[in-house]
Tab-separated table of N, CA and C in Angstrom:
chain	number	residue	atom	x	y	z
A	1	UNK	N	8.306	0.562	12.192
A	1	UNK	CA	7.666	0.875	10.930
A	1	UNK	C	8.455	1.975	10.227
A	2	UNK	N	8.656	1.803	8.946
A	2	UNK	CA	9.347	2.813	8.145
A	2	UNK	C	8.318	3.860	7.741
A	3	UNK	N	8.525	5.090	8.183
A	3	UNK	CA	7.563	6.158	7.940
A	3	UNK	C	7.693	6.761	6.545
A	4	UNK	N	8.915	6.748	6.014
A	4	UNK	CA	9.153	7.443	4.762
A	4	UNK	C	9.804	6.494	3.752
A	5	UNK	N	9.016	5.928	2.866
A	5	UNK	CA	9.530	4.947	1.919
A	5	UNK	C	10.534	5.544	0.946
A	6	UNK	N	10.509	6.850	0.750
A	6	UNK	CA	11.441	7.461	-0.196
A	6	UNK	C	12.883	7.313	0.267
A	7	UNK	N	13.104	7.097	1.573
A	7	UNK	CA	14.460	6.876	2.074
A	7	UNK	C	15.049	5.568	1.548
A	8	UNK	N	14.218	4.663	1.061
A	8	UNK	CA	14.678	3.371	0.549
A	8	UNK	C	14.885	3.365	-0.962
A	9	UNK	N	14.447	4.416	-1.643
A	9	UNK	CA	14.526	4.473	-3.108
A	9	UNK	C	15.950	4.802	-3.528
A	10	UNK	N	16.473	4.024	-4.497
A	10	UNK	CA	17.840	4.239	-4.999
A	10	UNK	C	18.064	5.668	-5.462
A	11	UNK	N	17.161	6.170	-6.277
A	11	UNK	CA	17.270	7.529	-6.781
A	11	UNK	C	15.871	8.138	-6.788
A	12	UNK	N	15.677	9.129	-5.946
A	12	UNK	CA	14.359	9.761	-5.854
A	12	UNK	C	14.146	10.813	-6.938
A	13	UNK	N	15.171	11.057	-7.761
A	13	UNK	CA	15.076	12.109	-8.782
A	13	UNK	C	13.847	11.948	-9.670
A	14	UNK	N	13.552	10.699	-10.065
A	14	UNK	CA	12.444	10.467	-10.983
A	14	UNK	C	11.117	10.934	-10.401
A	15	UNK	N	10.917	10.727	-9.110
A	15	UNK	CA	9.681	11.183	-8.474
A	15	UNK	C	9.761	12.637	-8.039
A	16	UNK	N	10.927	13.069	-7.584
A	16	UNK	CA	11.092	14.456	-7.124
A	16	UNK	C	10.881	15.477	-8.240
A	17	UNK	N	11.063	15.046	-9.485
A	17	UNK	CA	10.793	15.960	-10.599
A	17	UNK	C	9.330	16.387	-10.617
A	18	UNK	N	8.465	15.552	-10.074
A	18	UNK	CA	7.027	15.786	-10.170
A	18	UNK	C	6.355	16.089	-8.828
A	19	UNK	N	6.994	15.689	-7.746
A	19	UNK	CA	6.433	15.912	-6.407
A	19	UNK	C	7.395	16.744	-5.572
A	20	UNK	N	6.878	17.788	-4.926
A	20	UNK	CA	7.715	18.490	-3.961
A	20	UNK	C	7.844	17.631	-2.704
A	21	UNK	N	6.827	16.793	-2.468
A	21	UNK	CA	6.869	15.839	-1.364
A	21	UNK	C	6.289	14.511	-1.870
A	22	UNK	N	7.109	13.467	-1.886
A	22	UNK	CA	6.668	12.162	-2.378
A	22	UNK	C	5.613	11.616	-1.420
A	23	UNK	N	4.441	11.232	-1.948
A	23	UNK	CA	3.366	10.780	-1.057
A	23	UNK	C	3.664	9.412	-0.436
A	24	UNK	N	3.085	9.155	0.726
A	24	UNK	CA	3.247	7.841	1.353
A	24	UNK	C	2.509	6.777	0.538
A	25	UNK	N	2.836	5.532	0.794
A	25	UNK	CA	2.190	4.418	0.093
A	25	UNK	C	0.934	3.974	0.850
A	26	UNK	N	0.063	4.933	1.107
A	26	UNK	CA	-1.208	4.667	1.778
A	26	UNK	C	-2.328	4.887	0.771
A	27	UNK	N	-3.247	3.942	0.723
A	27	UNK	CA	-4.381	4.020	-0.200
A	27	UNK	C	-3.930	4.132	-1.656
A	28	UNK	N	-2.922	3.328	-2.006
A	28	UNK	CA	-2.487	3.247	-3.399
A	28	UNK	C	-3.411	2.279	-4.129
A	29	UNK	N	-3.529	2.451	-5.425
A	29	UNK	CA	-4.259	1.483	-6.237
A	29	UNK	C	-3.231	0.523	-6.813
A	30	UNK	N	-3.268	-0.704	-6.342
A	30	UNK	CA	-2.335	-1.729	-6.791
A	30	UNK	C	-2.879	-2.348	-8.063
A	31	UNK	N	-2.170	-2.152	-9.174
A	31	UNK	CA	-2.630	-2.599	-10.488
A	31	UNK	C	-2.157	-4.002	-10.829
A	32	UNK	N	-0.916	-4.328	-10.466
A	32	UNK	CA	-0.419	-5.672	-10.745
A	32	UNK	C	0.760	-5.990	-9.834
A	33	UNK	N	0.986	-7.288	-9.704
A	33	UNK	CA	2.119	-7.830	-8.955
A	33	UNK	C	2.853	-8.736	-9.927
A	34	UNK	N	4.129	-8.484	-10.106
A	34	UNK	CA	4.898	-9.294	-11.052
A	34	UNK	C	6.050	-9.965	-10.310
A	35	UNK	N	6.067	-11.301	-10.344
A	35	UNK	CA	7.175	-12.068	-9.797
A	35	UNK	C	8.097	-12.427	-10.953
A	36	UNK	N	9.327	-11.993	-10.873
A	36	UNK	CA	10.259	-12.199	-11.969
A	36	UNK	C	10.641	-13.662	-12.116
A	37	UNK	N	10.729	-14.105	-13.346
A	37	UNK	CA	11.179	-15.465	-13.605
A	37	UNK	C	12.697	-15.575	-13.556
A	38	UNK	N	13.401	-14.458	-13.477
A	38	UNK	CA	14.857	-14.455	-13.505
A	38	UNK	C	15.493	-14.391	-12.120
A	39	UNK	N	14.715	-14.278	-11.107
A	39	UNK	CA	15.308	-14.209	-9.781
A	39	UNK	C	14.307	-13.738	-8.760
A	40	UNK	N	14.746	-13.672	-7.543
A	40	UNK	CA	13.809	-13.305	-6.472
A	40	UNK	C	13.490	-11.814	-6.461
A	41	UNK	N	12.777	-11.376	-7.485
A	41	UNK	CA	12.420	-9.967	-7.653
A	41	UNK	C	10.914	-9.847	-7.776
A	42	UNK	N	10.362	-8.829	-7.148
A	42	UNK	CA	8.927	-8.564	-7.214
A	42	UNK	C	8.734	-7.109	-7.614
A	43	UNK	N	7.789	-6.878	-8.529
A	43	UNK	CA	7.500	-5.514	-8.971
A	43	UNK	C	6.018	-5.231	-8.745
A	44	UNK	N	5.748	-4.155	-8.003
A	44	UNK	CA	4.384	-3.679	-7.812
A	44	UNK	C	4.134	-2.544	-8.798
A	45	UNK	N	3.065	-2.657	-9.571
A	45	UNK	CA	2.643	-1.549	-10.445
A	45	UNK	C	1.490	-0.877	-9.740
A	46	UNK	N	1.674	0.387	-9.402
A	46	UNK	CA	0.658	1.050	-8.576
A	46	UNK	C	0.471	2.505	-8.943
A	47	UNK	N	-0.712	3.000	-8.592
A	47	UNK	CA	-1.018	4.433	-8.723
A	47	UNK	C	-0.761	5.063	-7.360
A	48	UNK	N	0.041	6.100	-7.341
A	48	UNK	CA	0.272	6.808	-6.078
A	48	UNK	C	-1.013	7.516	-5.656
A	49	UNK	N	-1.167	7.761	-4.351
A	49	UNK	CA	-2.456	8.271	-3.850
A	49	UNK	C	-2.791	9.710	-4.229
A	50	UNK	N	-1.782	10.475	-4.623
A	50	UNK	CA	-2.049	11.858	-5.027
A	50	UNK	C	-1.347	12.151	-6.345
A	51	UNK	N	-1.957	13.017	-7.122
A	51	UNK	CA	-1.360	13.437	-8.388
A	51	UNK	C	-0.250	14.448	-8.090
A	52	UNK	N	0.796	14.482	-8.904
A	52	UNK	CA	1.916	15.390	-8.648
A	52	UNK	C	1.509	16.862	-8.591
A	53	UNK	N	2.227	17.603	-7.761
A	53	UNK	CA	2.017	19.045	-7.713
A	53	UNK	C	2.880	19.763	-8.754
A	54	UNK	N	3.776	19.004	-9.417
A	54	UNK	CA	4.594	19.543	-10.508
A	54	UNK	C	4.477	18.620	-11.730
A	55	UNK	N	3.284	18.496	-12.282
A	55	UNK	CA	3.104	17.582	-13.417
A	55	UNK	C	3.740	18.148	-14.686
A	56	UNK	N	4.036	17.260	-15.618
A	56	UNK	CA	4.489	17.702	-16.930
A	56	UNK	C	3.345	18.449	-17.613
A	57	UNK	N	3.634	19.474	-18.414
A	57	UNK	CA	2.564	20.206	-19.111
A	57	UNK	C	1.676	19.282	-19.945
A	58	UNK	N	2.281	18.278	-20.562
A	58	UNK	CA	1.525	17.306	-21.363
A	58	UNK	C	0.442	16.624	-20.510
A	59	UNK	N	0.782	16.322	-19.264
A	59	UNK	CA	-0.179	15.650	-18.378
A	59	UNK	C	-1.365	16.562	-18.086
A	60	UNK	N	-1.069	17.810	-17.814
A	60	UNK	CA	-2.134	18.778	-17.532
A	60	UNK	C	-3.000	18.985	-18.769
A	61	UNK	N	-2.356	19.135	-19.925
A	61	UNK	CA	-3.084	19.346	-21.181
A	61	UNK	C	-4.011	18.174	-21.505
A	62	UNK	N	-3.615	16.975	-21.152
A	62	UNK	CA	-4.405	15.777	-21.451
A	62	UNK	C	-5.391	15.416	-20.343
A	63	UNK	N	-5.460	16.221	-19.290
A	63	UNK	CA	-6.413	15.980	-18.216
A	63	UNK	C	-6.065	14.804	-17.321
A	64	UNK	N	-4.794	14.451	-17.234
A	64	UNK	CA	-4.380	13.319	-16.391
A	64	UNK	C	-4.656	13.622	-14.921
A	65	UNK	N	-5.020	12.575	-14.188
A	65	UNK	CA	-5.286	12.742	-12.758
A	65	UNK	C	-4.666	11.638	-11.897
A	66	UNK	N	-3.882	10.758	-12.508
A	66	UNK	CA	-3.214	9.671	-11.777
A	66	UNK	C	-1.771	9.553	-12.218
A	67	UNK	N	-0.883	9.248	-11.260
A	67	UNK	CA	0.493	8.923	-11.582
A	67	UNK	C	0.712	7.461	-11.211
A	68	UNK	N	1.234	6.711	-12.166
A	68	UNK	CA	1.494	5.293	-11.962
A	68	UNK	C	2.992	5.050	-12.060
A	69	UNK	N	3.485	4.102	-11.270
A	69	UNK	CA	4.890	3.733	-11.349
A	69	UNK	C	5.053	2.269	-10.977
A	70	UNK	N	6.217	1.738	-11.292
A	70	UNK	CA	6.599	0.398	-10.872
A	70	UNK	C	7.578	0.553	-9.723
A	71	UNK	N	7.436	-0.275	-8.691
A	71	UNK	CA	8.376	-0.287	-7.574
A	71	UNK	C	8.959	-1.692	-7.506
A	72	UNK	N	10.298	-1.774	-7.661
A	72	UNK	CA	10.969	-3.077	-7.692
A	72	UNK	C	11.621	-3.386	-6.344
A	73	UNK	N	11.373	-4.601	-5.882
A	73	UNK	CA	11.952	-5.127	-4.650
A	73	UNK	C	12.891	-6.268	-5.032
A	74	UNK	N	14.094	-6.280	-4.493
A	74	UNK	CA	15.091	-7.296	-4.807
A	74	UNK	C	15.297	-8.257	-3.648
A	75	UNK	N	15.825	-9.430	-3.956
A	75	UNK	CA	16.134	-10.462	-2.961
A	75	UNK	C	14.901	-10.799	-2.125
A	76	UNK	N	13.799	-11.025	-2.807
A	76	UNK	CA	12.526	-11.295	-2.139
A	76	UNK	C	12.516	-12.701	-1.554
A	77	UNK	N	12.041	-12.798	-0.329
A	77	UNK	CA	11.883	-14.079	0.371
A	77	UNK	C	10.575	-14.041	1.146
A	78	UNK	N	10.177	-15.190	1.647
A	78	UNK	CA	9.010	-15.303	2.533
A	78	UNK	C	7.735	-14.728	1.910
A	79	UNK	N	7.551	-14.966	0.625
A	79	UNK	CA	6.405	-14.429	-0.102
A	79	UNK	C	5.124	-15.164	0.291
A	80	UNK	N	4.083	-14.400	0.562
A	80	UNK	CA	2.772	-14.972	0.887
A	80	UNK	C	1.694	-14.039	0.342
A	81	UNK	N	0.703	-14.642	-0.330
A	81	UNK	CA	-0.392	-13.837	-0.869
A	81	UNK	C	-1.697	-14.588	-0.698
A	82	UNK	N	-2.685	-13.873	-0.205
A	82	UNK	CA	-4.039	-14.418	-0.067
A	82	UNK	C	-4.992	-13.512	-0.822
A	83	UNK	N	-5.740	-14.101	-1.727
A	83	UNK	CA	-6.767	-13.400	-2.502
A	83	UNK	C	-6.179	-12.333	-3.424
A	84	UNK	N	-6.856	-12.161	-4.512
A	84	UNK	CA	-6.553	-11.076	-5.450
A	84	UNK	C	-7.870	-10.714	-6.105
A	85	UNK	N	-8.473	-9.626	-5.645
A	85	UNK	CA	-9.766	-9.174	-6.137
A	85	UNK	C	-9.651	-7.720	-6.577
A	86	UNK	N	-9.149	-7.500	-7.785
A	86	UNK	CA	-8.988	-6.115	-8.248
A	86	UNK	C	-10.325	-5.438	-8.487
A	87	UNK	N	-10.403	-4.125	-8.388
A	87	UNK	CA	-9.293	-3.237	-8.093
A	87	UNK	C	-8.910	-3.293	-6.616
A	88	UNK	N	-7.621	-3.193	-6.380
A	88	UNK	CA	-7.099	-3.289	-5.020
A	88	UNK	C	-6.619	-1.911	-4.565
A	89	UNK	N	-7.232	-1.410	-3.531
A	89	UNK	CA	-6.759	-0.190	-2.882
A	89	UNK	C	-6.146	-0.640	-1.572
A	90	UNK	N	-4.868	-0.319	-1.379
A	90	UNK	CA	-4.129	-0.914	-0.267
A	90	UNK	C	-3.176	0.084	0.377
A	91	UNK	N	-2.757	-0.287	1.566
A	91	UNK	CA	-1.670	0.397	2.255
A	91	UNK	C	-0.445	-0.502	2.159
A	92	UNK	N	0.674	0.066	1.775
A	92	UNK	CA	1.925	-0.681	1.724
A	92	UNK	C	2.746	-0.246	2.930
A	93	UNK	N	2.955	-1.192	3.843
A	93	UNK	CA	3.687	-0.896	5.073
A	93	UNK	C	5.021	-1.626	5.047
A	94	UNK	N	6.048	-0.960	5.533
A	94	UNK	CA	7.386	-1.534	5.557
A	94	UNK	C	7.987	-1.380	6.949
A	95	UNK	N	8.669	-2.425	7.380
A	95	UNK	CA	9.330	-2.404	8.680
A	95	UNK	C	10.771	-2.873	8.502
A	96	UNK	N	11.708	-2.241	9.196
A	96	UNK	CA	13.110	-2.629	9.057
A	96	UNK	C	13.388	-3.985	9.713
A	97	UNK	N	14.296	-4.733	9.099
A	97	UNK	CA	14.788	-5.987	9.648
A	97	UNK	C	16.315	-5.894	9.717
A	98	UNK	N	16.937	-6.930	10.198
A	98	UNK	CA	18.396	-6.959	10.246
A	98	UNK	C	18.981	-7.111	8.851
A	99	UNK	N	20.267	-6.784	8.722
A	99	UNK	CA	21.048	-6.978	7.497
A	99	UNK	C	20.451	-6.256	6.286
A	100	UNK	N	20.030	-5.010	6.491
A	100	UNK	CA	19.483	-4.155	5.416
A	100	UNK	C	18.332	-4.800	4.655
A	101	UNK	N	17.446	-5.413	5.414
A	101	UNK	CA	16.254	-6.025	4.822
A	101	UNK	C	15.021	-5.356	5.406
A	102	UNK	N	13.902	-5.518	4.714
A	102	UNK	CA	12.637	-4.962	5.184
A	102	UNK	C	11.541	-6.019	5.074
A	103	UNK	N	10.548	-5.871	5.915
A	103	UNK	CA	9.325	-6.670	5.845
A	103	UNK	C	8.283	-5.782	5.193
A	104	UNK	N	7.630	-6.295	4.143
A	104	UNK	CA	6.638	-5.524	3.400
A	104	UNK	C	5.283	-6.201	3.539
A	105	UNK	N	4.284	-5.421	3.907
A	105	UNK	CA	2.907	-5.903	3.985
A	105	UNK	C	2.035	-4.996	3.135
A	106	UNK	N	1.279	-5.611	2.235
A	106	UNK	CA	0.315	-4.894	1.409
A	106	UNK	C	-1.051	-5.313	1.930
A	107	UNK	N	-1.743	-4.390	2.574
A	107	UNK	CA	-2.959	-4.714	3.297
A	107	UNK	C	-4.179	-4.034	2.700
A	108	UNK	N	-5.192	-4.842	2.425
A	108	UNK	CA	-6.461	-4.309	1.945
A	108	UNK	C	-7.527	-5.381	2.129
A	109	UNK	N	-8.763	-5.004	1.897
A	109	UNK	CA	-9.839	-5.993	1.980
A	109	UNK	C	-9.862	-6.893	0.747
A	110	UNK	N	-9.135	-6.512	-0.331
A	110	UNK	CA	-9.124	-7.293	-1.566
A	110	UNK	C	-7.929	-8.238	-1.686
A	111	UNK	N	-6.891	-8.017	-0.884
A	111	UNK	CA	-5.725	-8.900	-0.919
A	111	UNK	C	-4.886	-8.713	0.335
A	112	UNK	N	-4.124	-9.730	0.657
A	112	UNK	CA	-3.100	-9.651	1.693
A	112	UNK	C	-1.830	-10.213	1.091
A	113	UNK	N	-0.808	-9.391	1.034
A	113	UNK	CA	0.458	-9.768	0.445
A	113	UNK	C	1.548	-9.414	1.436
A	114	UNK	N	2.479	-10.331	1.645
A	114	UNK	CA	3.607	-10.024	2.519
A	114	UNK	C	4.859	-10.716	1.981
A	115	UNK	N	5.992	-10.097	2.239
A	115	UNK	CA	7.282	-10.649	1.832
A	115	UNK	C	8.384	-9.851	2.522
A	116	UNK	N	9.603	-10.368	2.431
A	116	UNK	CA	10.766	-9.618	2.877
A	116	UNK	C	11.621	-9.346	1.645
A	117	UNK	N	12.401	-8.276	1.717
A	117	UNK	CA	13.278	-7.940	0.594
A	117	UNK	C	14.447	-7.118	1.098
A	118	UNK	N	15.372	-6.867	0.184
A	118	UNK	CA	16.480	-5.968	0.475
A	118	UNK	C	15.894	-4.566	0.672
A	119	UNK	N	16.524	-3.770	1.510
A	119	UNK	CA	16.012	-2.433	1.841
A	119	UNK	C	16.466	-1.386	0.830
A	120	UNK	N	16.357	-1.711	-0.433
A	120	UNK	CA	16.697	-0.783	-1.494
A	120	UNK	C	15.668	-0.957	-2.607
A	121	UNK	N	14.959	0.106	-2.931
A	121	UNK	CA	13.888	0.045	-3.920
A	121	UNK	C	14.273	0.825	-5.173
A	122	UNK	N	13.745	0.372	-6.302
A	122	UNK	CA	13.919	1.098	-7.554
A	122	UNK	C	12.541	1.464	-8.076
A	123	UNK	N	12.386	2.708	-8.485
A	123	UNK	CA	11.131	3.188	-9.056
A	123	UNK	C	11.353	3.441	-10.539
A	124	UNK	N	10.416	2.984	-11.353
A	124	UNK	CA	10.541	3.187	-12.786
A	124	UNK	C	9.192	3.170	-13.476
A	125	UNK	N	9.213	3.261	-14.823
A	125	UNK	CA	8.003	3.251	-15.659
A	125	UNK	C	6.964	4.247	-15.147
A	126	UNK	N	7.391	5.451	-14.928
A	126	UNK	CA	6.483	6.490	-14.445
A	126	UNK	C	5.625	6.986	-15.599
A	127	UNK	N	4.320	7.029	-15.347
A	127	UNK	CA	3.389	7.530	-16.360
A	127	UNK	C	2.218	8.218	-15.680
A	128	UNK	N	1.532	9.039	-16.449
A	128	UNK	CA	0.313	9.685	-15.971
A	128	UNK	C	-0.813	9.328	-16.930
A	129	UNK	N	-2.028	9.270	-16.391
A	129	UNK	CA	-3.189	8.957	-17.216
A	129	UNK	C	-4.432	9.507	-16.551
A	130	UNK	N	-5.493	9.546	-17.301
A	130	UNK	CA	-6.785	9.968	-16.756
A	130	UNK	C	-7.548	8.709	-16.388
A	131	UNK	N	-7.853	8.568	-15.109
A	131	UNK	CA	-8.528	7.372	-14.620
A	131	UNK	C	-9.977	7.347	-15.093
A	132	UNK	N	-10.388	6.246	-15.703
A	132	UNK	CA	-11.791	6.117	-16.113
A	132	UNK	C	-12.674	5.841	-14.906
A	133	UNK	N	-13.958	6.021	-15.076
A	133	UNK	CA	-14.891	5.801	-13.974
A	133	UNK	C	-14.948	4.348	-13.525
A	134	UNK	N	-14.705	3.407	-14.450
A	134	UNK	CA	-14.851	1.993	-14.102
A	134	UNK	C	-13.602	1.379	-13.479
A	135	UNK	N	-12.491	2.111	-13.377
A	135	UNK	CA	-11.348	1.630	-12.636
A	135	UNK	C	-10.155	1.107	-13.409
A	136	UNK	N	-10.300	0.308	-14.482
A	136	UNK	CA	-9.103	-0.219	-15.157
A	136	UNK	C	-8.261	0.903	-15.756
A	137	UNK	N	-7.000	0.608	-15.960
A	137	UNK	CA	-6.109	1.640	-16.499
A	137	UNK	C	-5.720	1.329	-17.937
A	138	UNK	N	-6.696	1.053	-18.767
A	138	UNK	CA	-6.462	0.782	-20.185
A	138	UNK	C	-6.440	2.071	-21.007
A	139	UNK	N	-6.520	3.186	-20.338
A	139	UNK	CA	-6.504	4.483	-21.009
A	139	UNK	C	-5.101	4.795	-21.521
A	140	UNK	N	-5.005	5.847	-22.303
A	140	UNK	CA	-3.707	6.299	-22.809
A	140	UNK	C	-2.845	6.755	-21.636
A	141	UNK	N	-1.617	6.262	-21.602
A	141	UNK	CA	-0.636	6.666	-20.597
A	141	UNK	C	0.393	7.574	-21.246
A	142	UNK	N	0.837	8.554	-20.482
A	142	UNK	CA	1.857	9.494	-20.931
A	142	UNK	C	3.107	9.223	-20.089
A	143	UNK	N	4.077	8.537	-20.694
A	143	UNK	CA	5.260	8.072	-19.977
A	143	UNK	C	6.334	9.141	-19.881
A	144	UNK	N	7.155	9.031	-18.848
A	144	UNK	CA	8.277	9.936	-18.645
A	144	UNK	C	9.484	9.479	-19.450
A	145	UNK	N	9.792	8.191	-19.393
A	145	UNK	CA	10.979	7.663	-20.059
A	145	UNK	C	10.896	7.763	-21.571
A	146	UNK	N	12.016	8.129	-22.190
A	146	UNK	CA	12.052	8.323	-23.640
A	146	UNK	C	11.692	7.043	-24.395
A	147	UNK	N	12.272	5.917	-24.000
A	147	UNK	CA	11.955	4.657	-24.672
A	147	UNK	C	10.506	4.242	-24.417
A	148	UNK	N	10.046	4.454	-23.192
A	148	UNK	CA	8.651	4.123	-22.881
A	148	UNK	C	7.693	4.928	-23.754
A	149	UNK	N	8.005	6.203	-23.966
A	149	UNK	CA	7.164	7.053	-24.823
A	149	UNK	C	7.089	6.517	-26.244
A	150	UNK	N	8.215	5.988	-26.729
A	150	UNK	CA	8.256	5.457	-28.091
A	150	UNK	C	7.542	4.110	-28.219
A	151	UNK	N	7.635	3.288	-27.195
A	151	UNK	CA	7.126	1.920	-27.282
A	151	UNK	C	5.680	1.747	-26.832
A	152	UNK	N	5.240	2.544	-25.865
A	152	UNK	CA	3.940	2.294	-25.240
A	152	UNK	C	3.069	3.547	-25.233
A	153	UNK	N	1.792	3.343	-25.478
A	153	UNK	CA	0.847	4.431	-25.260
A	153	UNK	C	-0.229	4.008	-24.265
A	154	UNK	N	-0.148	2.748	-23.830
A	154	UNK	CA	-1.011	2.257	-22.756
A	154	UNK	C	-0.290	1.078	-22.108
A	155	UNK	N	-0.852	0.565	-21.052
A	155	UNK	CA	-0.247	-0.562	-20.354
A	155	UNK	C	-0.434	-1.820	-21.204
A	156	UNK	N	0.672	-2.485	-21.568
A	156	UNK	CA	0.539	-3.677	-22.392
A	156	UNK	C	0.019	-4.883	-21.606
A	157	UNK	N	-0.395	-5.889	-22.336
A	157	UNK	CA	-0.869	-7.131	-21.727
A	157	UNK	C	0.264	-7.806	-20.951
A	158	UNK	N	-0.087	-8.680	-20.019
A	158	UNK	CA	0.933	-9.337	-19.184
A	158	UNK	C	1.979	-10.136	-19.957
A	159	UNK	N	1.673	-10.550	-21.183
A	159	UNK	CA	2.643	-11.328	-21.963
A	159	UNK	C	3.852	-10.499	-22.399
A	160	UNK	N	3.743	-9.200	-22.359
A	160	UNK	CA	4.841	-8.326	-22.779
A	160	UNK	C	5.817	-8.227	-21.599
A	161	UNK	N	6.644	-9.264	-21.490
A	161	UNK	CA	7.518	-9.414	-20.327
A	161	UNK	C	8.452	-8.235	-20.107
A	162	UNK	N	8.998	-7.679	-21.189
A	162	UNK	CA	9.962	-6.601	-21.037
A	162	UNK	C	9.337	-5.411	-20.292
A	163	UNK	N	8.060	-5.181	-20.459
A	163	UNK	CA	7.407	-4.072	-19.766
A	163	UNK	C	7.380	-4.304	-18.257
A	164	UNK	N	7.151	-5.525	-17.860
A	164	UNK	CA	7.011	-5.845	-16.446
A	164	UNK	C	8.331	-6.247	-15.790
A	165	UNK	N	9.310	-6.673	-16.580
A	165	UNK	CA	10.577	-7.154	-16.034
A	165	UNK	C	11.643	-6.073	-15.906
A	166	UNK	N	11.728	-5.178	-16.882
A	166	UNK	CA	12.853	-4.235	-16.945
A	166	UNK	C	12.348	-2.800	-17.023
A	167	UNK	N	13.098	-1.943	-16.368
A	167	UNK	CA	12.857	-0.502	-16.505
A	167	UNK	C	14.070	0.265	-16.077
């Protein structure tokens, strides 16, 4: 079992700016799963289990209490998913395989997702928001990326492919 998922991230700078210690992928809120139409790529949109200890001043001023990001997995194979009953609170577990690959299991009572991928992850579309009592994340998001700040003030509908495909 891989204990520290940050060792697989291409560049931890984006998260390290906000966390002195990047939290594990335990009890994350899984918001969406996107399978790319352009290749064997899967993107999980999730809320990390703890809010940053070094938040942007804007986040504090706006009362944000959640950090959301996209995690991209490349060269995905052996995809299997049973049930999807949001909101999904899950543990994301990773185990090393041969040839720089990993086995990923997303385990919860609301879904079971498993796949294999290359052992290199990309994190992007980092935003903070104030979680509403009812669970959905349709609230105003405060994005880190300059282009994201200009284009989005909340999570767009699934038809907005560029939001879910590229970051």
